[in-house]
Structure formats: C-alpha cells, structure tokens
Short mmCIF file of C-alpha atoms in Angstrom, two decimals:
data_model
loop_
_atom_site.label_atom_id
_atom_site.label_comp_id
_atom_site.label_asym_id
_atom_site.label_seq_id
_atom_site.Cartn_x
_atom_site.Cartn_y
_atom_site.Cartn_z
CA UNK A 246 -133.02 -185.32 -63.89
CA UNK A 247 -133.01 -183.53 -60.60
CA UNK A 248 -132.75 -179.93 -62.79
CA UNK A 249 -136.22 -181.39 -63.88
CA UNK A 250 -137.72 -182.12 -61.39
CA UNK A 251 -136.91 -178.66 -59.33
CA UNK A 252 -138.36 -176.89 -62.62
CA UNK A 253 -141.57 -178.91 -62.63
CA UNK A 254 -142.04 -177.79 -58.60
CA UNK A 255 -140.78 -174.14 -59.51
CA UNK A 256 -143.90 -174.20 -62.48
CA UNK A 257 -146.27 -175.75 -59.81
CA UNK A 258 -145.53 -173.30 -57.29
CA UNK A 259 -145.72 -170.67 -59.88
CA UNK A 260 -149.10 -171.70 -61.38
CA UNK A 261 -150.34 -172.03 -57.33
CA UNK A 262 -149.66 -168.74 -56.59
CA UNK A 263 -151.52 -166.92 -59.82
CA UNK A 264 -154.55 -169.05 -58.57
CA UNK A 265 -154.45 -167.56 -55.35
CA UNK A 266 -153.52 -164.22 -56.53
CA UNK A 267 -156.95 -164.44 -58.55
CA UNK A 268 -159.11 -166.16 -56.08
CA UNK A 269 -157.53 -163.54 -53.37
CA UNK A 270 -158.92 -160.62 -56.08
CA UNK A 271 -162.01 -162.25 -56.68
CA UNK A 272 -162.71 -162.39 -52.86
CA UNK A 273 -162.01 -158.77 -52.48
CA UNK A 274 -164.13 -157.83 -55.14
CA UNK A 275 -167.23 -159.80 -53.86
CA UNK A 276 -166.89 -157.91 -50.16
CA UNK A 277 -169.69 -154.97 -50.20
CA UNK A 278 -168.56 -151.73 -50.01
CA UNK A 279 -169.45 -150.27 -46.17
CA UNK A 280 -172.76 -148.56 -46.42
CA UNK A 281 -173.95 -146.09 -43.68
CA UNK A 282 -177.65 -144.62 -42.74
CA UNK A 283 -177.72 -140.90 -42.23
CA UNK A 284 -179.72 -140.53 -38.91
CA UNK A 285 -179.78 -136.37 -38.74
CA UNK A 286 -179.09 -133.74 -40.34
CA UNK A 287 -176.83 -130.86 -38.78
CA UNK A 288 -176.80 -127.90 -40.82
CA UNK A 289 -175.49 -127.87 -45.23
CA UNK A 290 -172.37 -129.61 -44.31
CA UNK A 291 -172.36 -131.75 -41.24
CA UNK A 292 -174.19 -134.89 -40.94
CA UNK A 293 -174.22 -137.94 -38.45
CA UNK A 294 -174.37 -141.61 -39.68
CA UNK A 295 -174.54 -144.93 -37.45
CA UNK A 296 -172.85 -144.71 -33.97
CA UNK A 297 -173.56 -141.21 -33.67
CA UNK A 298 -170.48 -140.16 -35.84
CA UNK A 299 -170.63 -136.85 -37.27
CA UNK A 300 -169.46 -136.48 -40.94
CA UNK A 301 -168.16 -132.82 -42.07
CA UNK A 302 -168.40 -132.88 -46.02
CA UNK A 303 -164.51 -131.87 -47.20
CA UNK A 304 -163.88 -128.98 -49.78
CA UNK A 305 -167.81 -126.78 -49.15
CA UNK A 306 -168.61 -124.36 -46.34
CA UNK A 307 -172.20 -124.22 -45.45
CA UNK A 308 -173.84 -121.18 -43.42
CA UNK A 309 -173.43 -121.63 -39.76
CA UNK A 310 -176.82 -121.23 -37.66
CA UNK A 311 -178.01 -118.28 -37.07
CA UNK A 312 -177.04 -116.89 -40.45
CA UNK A 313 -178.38 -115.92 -43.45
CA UNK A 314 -178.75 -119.15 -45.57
CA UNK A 315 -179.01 -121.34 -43.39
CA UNK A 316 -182.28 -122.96 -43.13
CA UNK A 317 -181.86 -123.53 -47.09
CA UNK A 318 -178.61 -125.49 -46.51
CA UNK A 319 -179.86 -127.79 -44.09
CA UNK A 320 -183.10 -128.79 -46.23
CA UNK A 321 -181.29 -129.37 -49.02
CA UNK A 322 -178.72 -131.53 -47.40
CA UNK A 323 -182.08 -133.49 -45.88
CA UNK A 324 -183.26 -133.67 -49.60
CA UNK A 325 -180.06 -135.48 -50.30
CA UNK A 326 -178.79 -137.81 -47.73
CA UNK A 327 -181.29 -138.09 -44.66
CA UNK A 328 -182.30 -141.53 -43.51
CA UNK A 329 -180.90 -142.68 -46.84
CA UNK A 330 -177.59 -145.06 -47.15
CA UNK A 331 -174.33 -143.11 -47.60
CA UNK A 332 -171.01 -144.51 -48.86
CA UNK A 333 -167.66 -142.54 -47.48
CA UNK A 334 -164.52 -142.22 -48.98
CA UNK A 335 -160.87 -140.97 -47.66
CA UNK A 336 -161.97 -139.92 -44.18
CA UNK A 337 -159.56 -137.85 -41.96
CA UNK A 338 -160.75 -136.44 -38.00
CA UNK A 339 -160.70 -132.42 -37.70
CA UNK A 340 -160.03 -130.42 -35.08
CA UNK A 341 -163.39 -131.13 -33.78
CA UNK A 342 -163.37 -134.96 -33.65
CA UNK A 343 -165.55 -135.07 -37.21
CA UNK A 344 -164.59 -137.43 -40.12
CA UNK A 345 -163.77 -135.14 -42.96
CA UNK A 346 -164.69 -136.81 -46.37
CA UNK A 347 -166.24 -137.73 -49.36
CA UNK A 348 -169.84 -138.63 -49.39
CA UNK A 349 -171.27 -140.70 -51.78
CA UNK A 350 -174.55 -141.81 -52.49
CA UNK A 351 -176.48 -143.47 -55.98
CA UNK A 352 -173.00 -142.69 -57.59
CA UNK A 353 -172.94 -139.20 -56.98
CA UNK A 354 -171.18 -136.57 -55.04
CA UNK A 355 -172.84 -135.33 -52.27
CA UNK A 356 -170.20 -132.54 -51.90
CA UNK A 357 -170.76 -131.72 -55.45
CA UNK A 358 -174.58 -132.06 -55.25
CA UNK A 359 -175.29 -129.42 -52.12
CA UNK A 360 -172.95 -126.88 -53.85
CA UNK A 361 -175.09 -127.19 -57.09
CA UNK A 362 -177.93 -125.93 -55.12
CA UNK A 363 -176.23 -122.71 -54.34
CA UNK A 364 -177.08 -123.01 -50.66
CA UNK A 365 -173.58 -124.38 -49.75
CA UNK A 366 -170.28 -122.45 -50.94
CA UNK A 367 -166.55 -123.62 -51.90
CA UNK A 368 -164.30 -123.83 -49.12
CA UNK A 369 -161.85 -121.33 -49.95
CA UNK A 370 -159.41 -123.81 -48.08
CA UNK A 371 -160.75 -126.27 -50.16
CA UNK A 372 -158.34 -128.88 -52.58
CA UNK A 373 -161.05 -129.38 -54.92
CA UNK A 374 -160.95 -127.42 -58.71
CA UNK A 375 -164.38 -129.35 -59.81
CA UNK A 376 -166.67 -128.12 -56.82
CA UNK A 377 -164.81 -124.40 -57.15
CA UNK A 378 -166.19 -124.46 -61.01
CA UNK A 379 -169.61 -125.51 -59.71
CA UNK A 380 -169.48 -122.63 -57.17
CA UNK A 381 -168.39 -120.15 -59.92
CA UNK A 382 -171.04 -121.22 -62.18
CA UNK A 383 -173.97 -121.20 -59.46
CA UNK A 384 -172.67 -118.11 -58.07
CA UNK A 385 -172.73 -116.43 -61.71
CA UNK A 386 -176.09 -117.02 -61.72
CA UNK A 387 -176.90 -115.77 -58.50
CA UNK A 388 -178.56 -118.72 -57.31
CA UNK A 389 -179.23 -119.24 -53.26
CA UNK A 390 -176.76 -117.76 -50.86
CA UNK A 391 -175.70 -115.56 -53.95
CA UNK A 392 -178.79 -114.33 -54.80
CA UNK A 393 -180.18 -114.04 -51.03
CA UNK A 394 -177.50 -113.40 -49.06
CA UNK A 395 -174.68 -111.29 -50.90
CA UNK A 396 -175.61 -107.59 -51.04
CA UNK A 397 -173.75 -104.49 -52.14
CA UNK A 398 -176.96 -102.34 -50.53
CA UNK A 399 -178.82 -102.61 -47.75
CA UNK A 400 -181.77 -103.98 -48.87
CA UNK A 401 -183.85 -104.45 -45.60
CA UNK A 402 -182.82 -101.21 -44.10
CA UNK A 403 -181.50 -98.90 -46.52
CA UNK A 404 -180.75 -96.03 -43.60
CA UNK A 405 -177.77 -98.35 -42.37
CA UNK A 406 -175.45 -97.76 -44.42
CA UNK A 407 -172.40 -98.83 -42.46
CA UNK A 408 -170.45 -102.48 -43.91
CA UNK A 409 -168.91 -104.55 -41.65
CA UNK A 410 -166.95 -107.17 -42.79
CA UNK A 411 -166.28 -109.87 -40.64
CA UNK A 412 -163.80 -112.90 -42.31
CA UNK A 413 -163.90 -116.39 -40.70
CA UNK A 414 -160.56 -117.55 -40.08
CA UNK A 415 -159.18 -114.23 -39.27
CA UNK A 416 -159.06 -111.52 -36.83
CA UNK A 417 -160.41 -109.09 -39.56
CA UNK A 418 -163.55 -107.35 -38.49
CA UNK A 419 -163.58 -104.55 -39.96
CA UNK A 420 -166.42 -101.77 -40.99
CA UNK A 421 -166.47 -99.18 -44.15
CA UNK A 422 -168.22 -95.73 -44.30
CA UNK A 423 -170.21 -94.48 -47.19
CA UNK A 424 -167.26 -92.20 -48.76
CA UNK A 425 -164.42 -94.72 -47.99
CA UNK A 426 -162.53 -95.43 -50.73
CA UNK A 427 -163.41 -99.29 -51.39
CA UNK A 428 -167.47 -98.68 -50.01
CA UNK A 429 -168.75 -98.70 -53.47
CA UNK A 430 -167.01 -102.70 -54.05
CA UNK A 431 -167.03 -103.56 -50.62
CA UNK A 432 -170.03 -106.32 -50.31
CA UNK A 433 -171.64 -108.03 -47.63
CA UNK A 434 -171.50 -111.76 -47.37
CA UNK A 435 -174.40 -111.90 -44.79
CA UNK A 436 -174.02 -115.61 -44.94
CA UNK A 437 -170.33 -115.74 -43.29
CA UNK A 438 -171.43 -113.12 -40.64
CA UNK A 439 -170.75 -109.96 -42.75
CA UNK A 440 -173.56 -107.28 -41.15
CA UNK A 441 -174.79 -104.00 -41.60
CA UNK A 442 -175.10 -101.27 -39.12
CA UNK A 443 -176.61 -97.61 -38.97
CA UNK A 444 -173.97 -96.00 -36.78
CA UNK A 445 -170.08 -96.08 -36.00
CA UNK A 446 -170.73 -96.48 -32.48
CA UNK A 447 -172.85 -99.62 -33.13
CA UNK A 448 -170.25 -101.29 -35.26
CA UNK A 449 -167.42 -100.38 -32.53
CA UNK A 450 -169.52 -101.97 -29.80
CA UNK A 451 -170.09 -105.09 -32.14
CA UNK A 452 -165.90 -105.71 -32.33
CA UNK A 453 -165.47 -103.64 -35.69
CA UNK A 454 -162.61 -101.50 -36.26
CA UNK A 455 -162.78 -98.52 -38.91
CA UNK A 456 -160.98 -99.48 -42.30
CA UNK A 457 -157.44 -97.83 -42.98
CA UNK A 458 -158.54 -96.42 -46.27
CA UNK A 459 -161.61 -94.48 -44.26
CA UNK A 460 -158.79 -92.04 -42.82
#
C-alpha cells in the first residue's frame, strides 16, 4: 500500500513538473524580442540606437571619413536602418566601447544588406563565409567601392604615377615606381587610404617607404 501511494505522488509530481516546463516555454515564447530605434547614422558600419549606444556591424569594413566611398556608405546604411526599429543579436564591446553584432531588421541582415550594395567591404578579419561570397560577387561586378574606388591607373591625374599602398592594421606604407617589378598588379584601394603621388619626395614626406623589389 505505501509502495502505492509514493508512486501515485512520484506520477503527480512528475505530471506537475511537464506542466510547468510547458507553461515556463510558453511564457518565454510570448516575451517580445528587444527592439531598438536607430537615432543616427555614423558612417557604412557604425550606428547608434537608444541610450546613445553605438553599434559597429561585425564581419564588413566600411570607408572611414574622409575617403573615397564614403559618402555612399553612409546613405546606404540611412536607406536601411535610420529611425527605423533594429533587432541585435550576439553583441560583444570592442576596443572602442562599441557593441559588435548582428543587426537585424524585417528579417534580414543588415550586415549582409550594406555589403550587397558594394559600398561596404568584407572584413578581411571577418568570421563570416556568406558576406565574403556577397563581397566576391559584388566586387566581380565592379559595383561601388569596386568600381569607384579601386584603380590600377591614375585616373584623375594620370602624371602621378607613383602607388602608395597604405594597409590598415599594419605598419606597411609603402610606395611603387613605374618600372618596379609588381607596378603593373600593384592597385590602389583609394577607399582604405591607398593614394597616388607625382613624386618620390612627396610620398617620403607622406610616411611611404620605397618597395624592396624597386631596388
């Protein structure tokens, strides 16, 4: 009898517990998902939602003020996600204080969307195979920073001749002479501060150093 009875409370305390366990999911499932308004825009890959917190888009690299590309970025970003409501997933701080996430908004990726504009590259530091294909595919067809910003000749000025390339993230500034061995498939990324310049002097005093293979 007393077996009995402690199986009838062991199924009771059972059957409690599933009920729970589904009420406890169905709660969770009926709590909204934290929405956020994008109040500004800062440039193709920076933007600040409520409480002033700025939002760095993981996996793209947009072209930092100044440079070649990017008034584009920014507009398109504004096209996307300004005063509009914003959904972010598996936020981390940088180095600079900025969340660095996932932005989504309607369903879709804004780190996917900006880079299908062409205005807004892959992150070369980036963990993200998807976006790199978009990037291939948008740079293949030469669209925005690709089309407007990469050059292999100097378009505005063809008298300077001189390529400096200057690579974020690195100490490597360095400029190649028309006769150097790489000049012909050196390019200039004018969007990540690549520059041209008319004389070796001029590149010296900008922080360039002559390439090995120009000896």
């Amino acid at each position: 009898m007393v077996k009995l009875i402690m199986k009838l409370v062991v199924v009771g305390l059972m059957a409690i517990v599933v009920m729970m366990g589904g009420w406890i999911v169905k709660i969770k499932k009926d709590v909204p998902e934290k929405m956020y308004t994008v109040n500004r825009v800062i440039d193709g890959d920076t933007i600040v939602i409520d409480n002033n917190q700025e939002i760095r888009l993981a996996n793209i690299d947009a072209p930092e003020k100044g440079r070649c590309g990017f008034e584009e970025a920014k507009v398109e970003m504004e096209k996307l996600v300004l005063n509009k409501k914003i959904k972010i997933e598996g936020s981390v701080n940088d180095r600079f204080g900025r969340l660095l996430t996932t932005v989504w908004i309607d369903g879709k990726m804004v780190n996917e969307e900006i880079v299908r504009t062409g205005w807004v590259r892959y992150d070369s530091q980036g963990e993200n195979k998807y976006i790199q294909n978009i990037d291939d595919e948008v740079e293949g067809k030469r669209m925005g920073i690709y089309g407007k910003c990469r050059e292999e000749t100097n378009r505005e000025n063809p008298e300077c001749r001189i390529k400096g390339n200057n690579r974020e993230g690195t100490n490597d500034h360095i400029y190649v002479l028309p006769g150097c061995k790489n000049y012909a498939i050196t390019k200039i990324a004018r969007d990540m501060g690549d520059e041209w310049f008319c004389t070796e002097k001029e590149a010296s005093e900008s922080g360039y150093v002559k390439a090995l293979n120009c000896e």
